[in-house]
Amino acid sequence: MKTLALAALLVASTAFAQTVPQANDRLIFQTQNGWSPRVNVEAGSVMVYGISESMPDRIKSWKDHGYRVTVMTGVAWGTYGDYLRGEFDGKEHWDETQQESSGKLILHGGKEVPYVAPSESYGQYLSRGVLRALDAGAEAIYLEEPEFWARAGWSESFKREWAAYYHEPWIAPDSSPDAQYRASKLKYFLYQRALAQVFAAVRVWGKEHGKVVPCYVATHSLINYAQWQIVSPESSLLDVGADGYIAQVWTGTSRAVNVYQGVKAERTFETAFLEYGALQNIARSSGKRIWYLNDPIEDNPNHSWTDYKRNWESTLVASLLQPEVSSYEILPWPDRIFGPKALRPSTEPTEANPKPQRTFIPAEYETELQTVFHALGQMQGQTAKWQVSGTQNIGVLVSDTLMFQRAKPLPSDADLGNFYGMALPLVMHGIPVEPVQIESTYRGKDAADFLKQYKVLFLTYEGQKPPSPKFHDAIAAWVKAGGALVVMDNDGDPYNHAQDWWNDNGKTQVIPRDLLFRALGLDAAKEGIHRVGKGVVIFRKVSPSAIAQDVKGPDAVLAVAKEAATQVKLPWRESSALVLRRGPFVIAAGFDRPEGTPERAITRVANSAVASLDKNNTGNVTLDDTVVLPHTTPAPTVLRGEYVDLFDAHLKLVQNPQVAEGERRLLLDPSVVAKGKAHVLAASAKVTDEQASANSLRFTVSNIDARDEHDVTAVRVMLPRVAKSVTVDGKSISIAKEEHGMLLLELPASSTTKQVVVSF
């Protein structure tokens, strides 16, 4: 019955699907409040948050100021007390609160804002609220964060759903790995069903009103959900009616610590790069829309503005290094950044000063943000080309089942070393590696061609399992066509024996890797290099989590990656930075090496580029002829030429800038912009009505309102001749310094549109 019910919802959610019309929505943001001059940010669309009684008034407020208005609301939680109290359907629903084994309820914000274990009636409730949003004028729907905690599964509603789904009495999720795995599969299904209900209701409303209303899901990456021990439908949402995603990646997710060479630390840029890549990989397989979120601060209110700025630049650069995407959620919650209560520590708290003075956002950071928002609006249609990178076309295979092994009794590695142990060594050495979604290899409109762009893929079944035998068919076909598959697995994962398709639902002791090697025509017991058709399989019986803990681990990963590349004639190179050009924009990042990271083991292998691994399956790497050298900071990458620094509030010009270890840059190259014609190069404002004549340049600017005289709008323009005069709304202002035909203007920030005229 469960399959038939979900199938019916799928039909309803897609039956009226049409091509989603193009809209002014490449730049979006979300807010629970109405318009104000301090949040007049440069974006075409606003997501009014929540479906409360005030929603229609908030929608009107933003429409009145020229914004395209959509609505976002939470899926797993929200101010849904009327549903819990029984005002929706006459029945109380408190027992749908996600619950731990101790009986503790999992709350997001008090008793009336719990994390919900969704029933069908809850899906109906969400649908009704979303239809109210459409009646109020919302042009699209964004559903946020379908999340079921891995530690949950004891609520009465979940027990009822278990009995309906598995046709047997509920089993405590922490009673065995099998029970935990099955509980996660059910959690995954429940949010699939809830979202499908909403999507289906929206499609019906659209048909009745002659409108196309797109539905999107705002979701964390699979990598983050797995590390934070949350189950979410993730890649399957495109199958249940979603028209695309918002990739919710920001400082809060990306500063989650991971382990590299045995050192646990924050690696915000590298983690964000992998997170954005994971969500883009899902969206690419379907051709659906995706926005990348950036947040200038984060949910934790106790970091300093300096910390927020550094980490925001890291996540922003990580997102811009994904060249296929040019749509962005430029920020969530602008009031907590620019609003009257947006106070944050002026310096990072320390033991000596645990409560530093709290201040509003520094004026220069505020200006920098507006500059970047304007630049993001210009990313579409720019030709992208790597200027500096290691070998491309390499991926690490991941499945939604990565979220199914995260809680008691035997959770997988807490720091997700089973993924990071393989992925981080590649990123840290300049390989723009991509998490590759296993589910996309056999479903979606481009499944047959999905793997063609990859030359080398890493795979483990430690911490995840193949969700379908179709994956084995797909990966075997890819290898035989010329791909190189690197399998790193010591077969020690207790979830290998969870009841599923690979062991005939527990009737055999077969493990997933056995069936993978059977599909490849290989002996599952033999390590080493194996030719399969035109491709190759390299098997190393080692735990990726153990590699993450080993100082020599990265060398083992790099060695086997290089060997795999060599086997399929893919040129190998490493780099100490990533530099991507997108039209006139240059995005660059050096890699982090937090204090305490040990020296790198430099290996010389006499006969093979592949390190031998411990035959006792401990995961300890043994390297031939190894010497450990002191860490030496790599020479900075130098970008030759003159650029406008978009991370500088005054849009300064920089000559031959460097990209050092841990440094992030966003630059604009004026040399690729047509010279001899007056135009705006960069601005910390929305620029409209730009008109150039033989002797003048005219344009209008608008910004968020200034908090004080330090808040400015910075504009850098290119001129064919020296400027003679500048007026703002007809009033002359002094001419700032002009360098190399580029004039800098700094005006008081204002939400009121101002006309600027530069005569030359």
mmCIF file of C-alpha atoms in Angstrom, residues 3 47 75 91 255 290 347 370 473 484 627 635:
data_model
loop_
_atom_site.group_PDB
_atom_site.id
_atom_site.type_symbol
_atom_site.label_atom_id
_atom_site.label_comp_id
_atom_site.label_asym_id
_atom_site.label_seq_id
_atom_site.Cartn_x
_atom_site.Cartn_y
_atom_site.Cartn_z
ATOM 1 C CA THR A 3 4.270 2.042 -2.688
ATOM 2 C CA MET A 47 11.220 34.401 -0.198
ATOM 3 C CA VAL A 75 8.998 21.169 6.444
ATOM 4 C CA LYS A 91 -7.156 15.703 16.461
ATOM 5 C CA ARG A 255 32.982 24.657 9.696
ATOM 6 C CA ILE A 290 19.829 25.072 -8.208
ATOM 7 C CA THR A 347 36.382 40.340 18.534
ATOM 8 C CA GLN A 370 26.850 44.784 -1.465
ATOM 9 C CA ASP A 473 25.219 -2.452 -13.659
ATOM 10 C CA ALA A 484 39.113 3.771 -13.571
ATOM 11 C CA VAL A 627 60.740 10.200 4.305
ATOM 12 C CA ALA A 635 55.015 29.393 -2.949
#
